[in-house]
Amino acid sequence: MSTRPPPLTPPAERKPGGRRAAGLVGALLLLLAAAALSLAVGAKPLSPGEAWDGLFHADSAAYPIVHDMRLPRTVLGLLAGLALGLAGAVMQALTRNPLADPGLLGINAGAAAAVVSAISFLGVTSFTGFVWFAFAGAGSVAVLLYAIGGGSGATPVRLVLAGAALNAALFSYVSAVQLLDTASLDRMRFWTVGSLASAQDYTVVRVAPFVVAGLVIALLLARPLNAMAMGEDAARALGADPGRARVAAIIAITLLCGAATAACGPIVFVGLMVPHLVRALTGSDLRWLFPYCAVLSPALMLAADVLGRVVARPSELQVGIVMVVAGGPLFLYFVRRPLGRTAAS
């Protein structure tokens, strides 16, 4: 008689793998289209042929535009979108709260508060300095949120209330520091609304290892978090260690949110919207949901950045503003839905 343990995903949650694989290929094509638009759209619009020449031919007139400005911005948008979307998916799985999001629960605000403090009080101005403060702020708030929310007995309502309080307090602190330190205000004002406009090659190179590390940890957590969705006793019976999985999840969220916030500023709603959209395609199986989020979140980020360049020409709207305008109504829609329907969607 076979002693093989049952699958970690309940049978009711399984969907045909072929359809989900085809959907993932479609999501990759959507991401490629968003990246192509990001390279072509801007103050000086480029045709697809010009963008292609600027990407691969050094003698092209578009080469400086593509390589010096748009390519770093596109790659940074890809990395930041992946980080924020995947962090939101991990947080929703960890807390079993369909409204969990790094921006709404104060994780991004913790990173922002630490970075703003470093700018104002310590004179830090480089990404190399920002990133360590961002990790410290994001990690501290993640642990504090988990403790205030009740630890292993945390409920969605307690986590949302604790996160809302932390988020409000930390962003009030950020605003107060900006008002009191006018010399640092100009350096911080674009960063605190969330922007890809200042992307440079060195920023991309330095942020990439942290995002990749967070991505690997998150993907490895898919099976343990699947098991934990059936209850801690069932998870232990299936060989998962809930305590170790929670610590690893907090590390992944800290790496992903800290890197993205240090590079781009606090951008909200990516981690809320994408997992909800993806869940309708994949069900609750995190082995599929996480890869989908890692592909569709950067597509959303790049699309929002392109939209910000178009709607305010010849100037542009920062991607953080576009995400708030787009994400606010969607968040209200999710709040108005019964929690059971949202979680099952």
PDB file of N, CA and C in Angstrom, residues 148-202:
ATOM      1  N   ILE A 148       1.988  42.417  16.636  1.00  0.00           N
ATOM      2  CA  ILE A 148       0.789  43.158  17.042  1.00  0.00           C
ATOM      3  C   ILE A 148      -0.467  42.436  16.573  1.00  0.00           C
ATOM      4  N   GLY A 149      -0.391  41.841  15.376  1.00  0.00           N
ATOM      5  CA  GLY A 149      -1.558  41.162  14.825  1.00  0.00           C
ATOM      6  C   GLY A 149      -1.919  39.875  15.534  1.00  0.00           C
ATOM      7  N   GLY A 150      -1.043  39.387  16.408  1.00  0.00           N
ATOM      8  CA  GLY A 150      -1.374  38.201  17.178  1.00  0.00           C
ATOM      9  C   GLY A 150      -0.488  37.006  16.940  1.00  0.00           C
ATOM     10  N   GLY A 151       0.604  37.184  16.191  1.00  0.00           N
ATOM     11  CA  GLY A 151       1.528  36.073  15.963  1.00  0.00           C
ATOM     12  C   GLY A 151       0.859  34.933  15.225  1.00  0.00           C
ATOM     13  N   SER A 152       1.028  33.715  15.743  1.00  0.00           N
ATOM     14  CA  SER A 152       0.451  32.553  15.072  1.00  0.00           C
ATOM     15  C   SER A 152      -1.074  32.566  15.112  1.00  0.00           C
ATOM     16  N   GLY A 153      -1.657  33.359  16.015  1.00  0.00           N
ATOM     17  CA  GLY A 153      -3.110  33.459  16.078  1.00  0.00           C
ATOM     18  C   GLY A 153      -3.662  34.679  15.376  1.00  0.00           C
ATOM     19  N   ALA A 154      -2.864  35.284  14.502  1.00  0.00           N
ATOM     20  CA  ALA A 154      -3.287  36.499  13.809  1.00  0.00           C
ATOM     21  C   ALA A 154      -4.506  36.236  12.938  1.00  0.00           C
ATOM     22  N   THR A 155      -5.421  37.184  12.935  1.00  0.00           N
ATOM     23  CA  THR A 155      -6.602  37.101  12.075  1.00  0.00           C
ATOM     24  C   THR A 155      -6.512  38.204  11.018  1.00  0.00           C
ATOM     25  N   PRO A 156      -7.206  38.047   9.873  1.00  0.00           N
ATOM     26  CA  PRO A 156      -7.171  39.086   8.851  1.00  0.00           C
ATOM     27  C   PRO A 156      -7.559  40.468   9.374  1.00  0.00           C
ATOM     28  N   VAL A 157      -8.589  40.509  10.234  1.00  0.00           N
ATOM     29  CA  VAL A 157      -9.045  41.811  10.737  1.00  0.00           C
ATOM     30  C   VAL A 157      -7.966  42.464  11.596  1.00  0.00           C
ATOM     31  N   ARG A 158      -7.352  41.708  12.497  1.00  0.00           N
ATOM     32  CA  ARG A 158      -6.312  42.272  13.371  1.00  0.00           C
ATOM     33  C   ARG A 158      -5.113  42.731  12.559  1.00  0.00           C
ATOM     34  N   LEU A 159      -4.736  41.971  11.560  1.00  0.00           N
ATOM     35  CA  LEU A 159      -3.592  42.377  10.731  1.00  0.00           C
ATOM     36  C   LEU A 159      -3.891  43.647   9.946  1.00  0.00           C
ATOM     37  N   VAL A 160      -5.089  43.743   9.390  1.00  0.00           N
ATOM     38  CA  VAL A 160      -5.453  44.952   8.634  1.00  0.00           C
ATOM     39  C   VAL A 160      -5.465  46.167   9.550  1.00  0.00           C
ATOM     40  N   LEU A 161      -6.040  46.029  10.751  1.00  0.00           N
ATOM     41  CA  LEU A 161      -6.097  47.158  11.684  1.00  0.00           C
ATOM     42  C   LEU A 161      -4.690  47.557  12.140  1.00  0.00           C
ATOM     43  N   ALA A 162      -3.870  46.568  12.490  1.00  0.00           N
ATOM     44  CA  ALA A 162      -2.502  46.878  12.910  1.00  0.00           C
ATOM     45  C   ALA A 162      -1.719  47.517  11.771  1.00  0.00           C
ATOM     46  N   GLY A 163      -1.873  46.975  10.561  1.00  0.00           N
ATOM     47  CA  GLY A 163      -1.160  47.527   9.413  1.00  0.00           C
ATOM     48  C   GLY A 163      -1.601  48.938   9.083  1.00  0.00           C
ATOM     49  N   ALA A 164      -2.905  49.198   9.156  1.00  0.00           N
ATOM     50  CA  ALA A 164      -3.406  50.550   8.877  1.00  0.00           C
ATOM     51  C   ALA A 164      -2.852  51.555   9.879  1.00  0.00           C
ATOM     52  N   ALA A 165      -2.795  51.164  11.158  1.00  0.00           N
ATOM     53  CA  ALA A 165      -2.260  52.068  12.176  1.00  0.00           C
ATOM     54  C   ALA A 165      -0.775  52.344  11.946  1.00  0.00           C
ATOM     55  N   LEU A 166      -0.005  51.285  11.687  1.00  0.00           N
ATOM     56  CA  LEU A 166       1.425  51.466  11.423  1.00  0.00           C
ATOM     57  C   LEU A 166       1.654  52.301  10.169  1.00  0.00           C
ATOM     58  N   ASN A 167       0.878  52.028   9.133  1.00  0.00           N
ATOM     59  CA  ASN A 167       1.024  52.758   7.872  1.00  0.00           C
ATOM     60  C   ASN A 167       0.773  54.249   8.085  1.00  0.00           C
ATOM     61  N   ALA A 168      -0.309  54.589   8.791  1.00  0.00           N
ATOM     62  CA  ALA A 168      -0.637  55.991   9.034  1.00  0.00           C
ATOM     63  C   ALA A 168       0.442  56.674   9.873  1.00  0.00           C
ATOM     64  N   ALA A 169       0.899  55.996  10.927  1.00  0.00           N
ATOM     65  CA  ALA A 169       1.906  56.598  11.805  1.00  0.00           C
ATOM     66  C   ALA A 169       3.225  56.824  11.072  1.00  0.00           C
ATOM     67  N   LEU A 170       3.644  55.852  10.279  1.00  0.00           N
ATOM     68  CA  LEU A 170       4.942  55.963   9.601  1.00  0.00           C
ATOM     69  C   LEU A 170       4.909  57.010   8.496  1.00  0.00           C
ATOM     70  N   PHE A 171       3.821  57.066   7.739  1.00  0.00           N
ATOM     71  CA  PHE A 171       3.765  58.090   6.696  1.00  0.00           C
ATOM     72  C   PHE A 171       3.582  59.489   7.287  1.00  0.00           C
ATOM     73  N   SER A 172       2.960  59.594   8.459  1.00  0.00           N
ATOM     74  CA  SER A 172       2.919  60.887   9.155  1.00  0.00           C
ATOM     75  C   SER A 172       4.329  61.310   9.552  1.00  0.00           C
ATOM     76  N   TYR A 173       5.109  60.351  10.006  1.00  0.00           N
ATOM     77  CA  TYR A 173       6.506  60.643  10.346  1.00  0.00           C
ATOM     78  C   TYR A 173       7.288  61.087   9.117  1.00  0.00           C
ATOM     79  N   VAL A 174       7.093  60.402   8.003  1.00  0.00           N
ATOM     80  CA  VAL A 174       7.780  60.779   6.760  1.00  0.00           C
ATOM     81  C   VAL A 174       7.425  62.206   6.365  1.00  0.00           C
ATOM     82  N   SER A 175       6.133  62.550   6.425  1.00  0.00           N
ATOM     83  CA  SER A 175       5.702  63.908   6.068  1.00  0.00           C
ATOM     84  C   SER A 175       6.292  64.944   7.018  1.00  0.00           C
ATOM     85  N   ALA A 176       6.339  64.618   8.315  1.00  0.00           N
ATOM     86  CA  ALA A 176       6.896  65.559   9.288  1.00  0.00           C
ATOM     87  C   ALA A 176       8.376  65.806   9.028  1.00  0.00           C
ATOM     88  N   VAL A 177       9.134  64.763   8.723  1.00  0.00           N
ATOM     89  CA  VAL A 177      10.564  64.934   8.440  1.00  0.00           C
ATOM     90  C   VAL A 177      10.756  65.796   7.209  1.00  0.00           C
ATOM     91  N   GLN A 178       9.951  65.586   6.197  1.00  0.00           N
ATOM     92  CA  GLN A 178      10.073  66.385   4.978  1.00  0.00           C
ATOM     93  C   GLN A 178       9.783  67.862   5.235  1.00  0.00           C
ATOM     94  N   LEU A 179       8.770  68.138   6.046  1.00  0.00           N
ATOM     95  CA  LEU A 179       8.416  69.528   6.318  1.00  0.00           C
ATOM     96  C   LEU A 179       9.466  70.228   7.172  1.00  0.00           C
ATOM     97  N   LEU A 180      10.080  69.498   8.087  1.00  0.00           N
ATOM     98  CA  LEU A 180      11.056  70.108   8.986  1.00  0.00           C
ATOM     99  C   LEU A 180      12.438  70.243   8.360  1.00  0.00           C
ATOM    100  N   ASP A 181      12.735  69.432   7.363  1.00  0.00           N
ATOM    101  CA  ASP A 181      14.063  69.463   6.734  1.00  0.00           C
ATOM    102  C   ASP A 181      13.905  69.903   5.283  1.00  0.00           C
ATOM    103  N   THR A 182      13.815  71.205   5.062  1.00  0.00           N
ATOM    104  CA  THR A 182      13.580  71.717   3.710  1.00  0.00           C
ATOM    105  C   THR A 182      14.758  71.443   2.779  1.00  0.00           C
ATOM    106  N   ALA A 183      15.957  71.309   3.323  1.00  0.00           N
ATOM    107  CA  ALA A 183      17.110  71.036   2.465  1.00  0.00           C
ATOM    108  C   ALA A 183      17.005  69.652   1.834  1.00  0.00           C
ATOM    109  N   SER A 184      16.406  68.717   2.558  1.00  0.00           N
ATOM    110  CA  SER A 184      16.270  67.353   2.028  1.00  0.00           C
ATOM    111  C   SER A 184      14.972  67.140   1.274  1.00  0.00           C
ATOM    112  N   LEU A 185      14.045  68.114   1.377  1.00  0.00           N
ATOM    113  CA  LEU A 185      12.725  67.921   0.787  1.00  0.00           C
ATOM    114  C   LEU A 185      12.805  67.679  -0.710  1.00  0.00           C
ATOM    115  N   ASP A 186      13.631  68.465  -1.409  1.00  0.00           N
ATOM    116  CA  ASP A 186      13.689  68.336  -2.867  1.00  0.00           C
ATOM    117  C   ASP A 186      14.238  66.975  -3.277  1.00  0.00           C
ATOM    118  N   ARG A 187      15.202  66.448  -2.500  1.00  0.00           N
ATOM    119  CA  ARG A 187      15.766  65.138  -2.829  1.00  0.00           C
ATOM    120  C   ARG A 187      14.748  64.031  -2.595  1.00  0.00           C
ATOM    121  N   MET A 188      13.835  64.239  -1.641  1.00  0.00           N
ATOM    122  CA  MET A 188      12.920  63.177  -1.261  1.00  0.00           C
ATOM    123  C   MET A 188      11.589  63.223  -1.997  1.00  0.00           C
ATOM    124  N   ARG A 189      11.212  64.356  -2.582  1.00  0.00           N
ATOM    125  CA  ARG A 189       9.822  64.502  -3.005  1.00  0.00           C
ATOM    126  C   ARG A 189       9.442  63.562  -4.135  1.00  0.00           C
ATOM    127  N   PHE A 190      10.330  63.327  -5.101  1.00  0.00           N
ATOM    128  CA  PHE A 190       9.995  62.390  -6.165  1.00  0.00           C
ATOM    129  C   PHE A 190      10.108  60.946  -5.675  1.00  0.00           C
ATOM    130  N   TRP A 191      11.060  60.698  -4.781  1.00  0.00           N
ATOM    131  CA  TRP A 191      11.239  59.338  -4.281  1.00  0.00           C
ATOM    132  C   TRP A 191      10.032  58.886  -3.483  1.00  0.00           C
ATOM    133  N   THR A 192       9.461  59.781  -2.653  1.00  0.00           N
ATOM    134  CA  THR A 192       8.384  59.355  -1.749  1.00  0.00           C
ATOM    135  C   THR A 192       7.061  59.123  -2.471  1.00  0.00           C
ATOM    136  N   VAL A 193       6.875  59.610  -3.707  1.00  0.00           N
ATOM    137  CA  VAL A 193       5.638  59.294  -4.431  1.00  0.00           C
ATOM    138  C   VAL A 193       5.793  58.046  -5.285  1.00  0.00           C
ATOM    139  N   GLY A 194       7.012  57.529  -5.413  1.00  0.00           N
ATOM    140  CA  GLY A 194       7.237  56.332  -6.209  1.00  0.00           C
ATOM    141  C   GLY A 194       7.531  56.679  -7.645  1.00  0.00           C
ATOM    142  N   SER A 195       8.743  56.446  -8.090  1.00  0.00           N
ATOM    143  CA  SER A 195       9.136  56.861  -9.430  1.00  0.00           C
ATOM    144  C   SER A 195      10.184  55.915 -10.002  1.00  0.00           C
ATOM    145  N   LEU A 196      10.136  55.751 -11.328  1.00  0.00           N
ATOM    146  CA  LEU A 196      11.173  55.023 -12.059  1.00  0.00           C
ATOM    147  C   LEU A 196      12.050  55.973 -12.858  1.00  0.00           C
ATOM    148  N   ALA A 197      11.746  57.283 -12.794  1.00  0.00           N
ATOM    149  CA  ALA A 197      12.384  58.240 -13.690  1.00  0.00           C
ATOM    150  C   ALA A 197      13.879  58.388 -13.465  1.00  0.00           C
ATOM    151  N   SER A 198      14.358  58.137 -12.263  1.00  0.00           N
ATOM    152  CA  SER A 198      15.778  58.332 -11.965  1.00  0.00           C
ATOM    153  C   SER A 198      16.591  57.051 -12.081  1.00  0.00           C
ATOM    154  N   ALA A 199      16.049  56.054 -12.760  1.00  0.00           N
ATOM    155  CA  ALA A 199      16.741  54.764 -12.877  1.00  0.00           C
ATOM    156  C   ALA A 199      18.074  54.918 -13.595  1.00  0.00           C
ATOM    157  N   GLN A 200      19.082  54.265 -13.064  1.00  0.00           N
ATOM    158  CA  GLN A 200      20.409  54.234 -13.675  1.00  0.00           C
ATOM    159  C   GLN A 200      20.888  52.789 -13.733  1.00  0.00           C
ATOM    160  N   ASP A 201      21.910  52.562 -14.557  1.00  0.00           N
ATOM    161  CA  ASP A 201      22.440  51.202 -14.690  1.00  0.00           C
ATOM    162  C   ASP A 201      22.877  50.633 -13.338  1.00  0.00           C
ATOM    163  N   TYR A 202      23.560  51.459 -12.535  1.00  0.00           N
ATOM    164  CA  TYR A 202      24.086  50.947 -11.269  1.00  0.00           C
ATOM    165  C   TYR A 202      22.951  50.596 -10.307  1.00  0.00           C
TER     166      TYR A 202
END
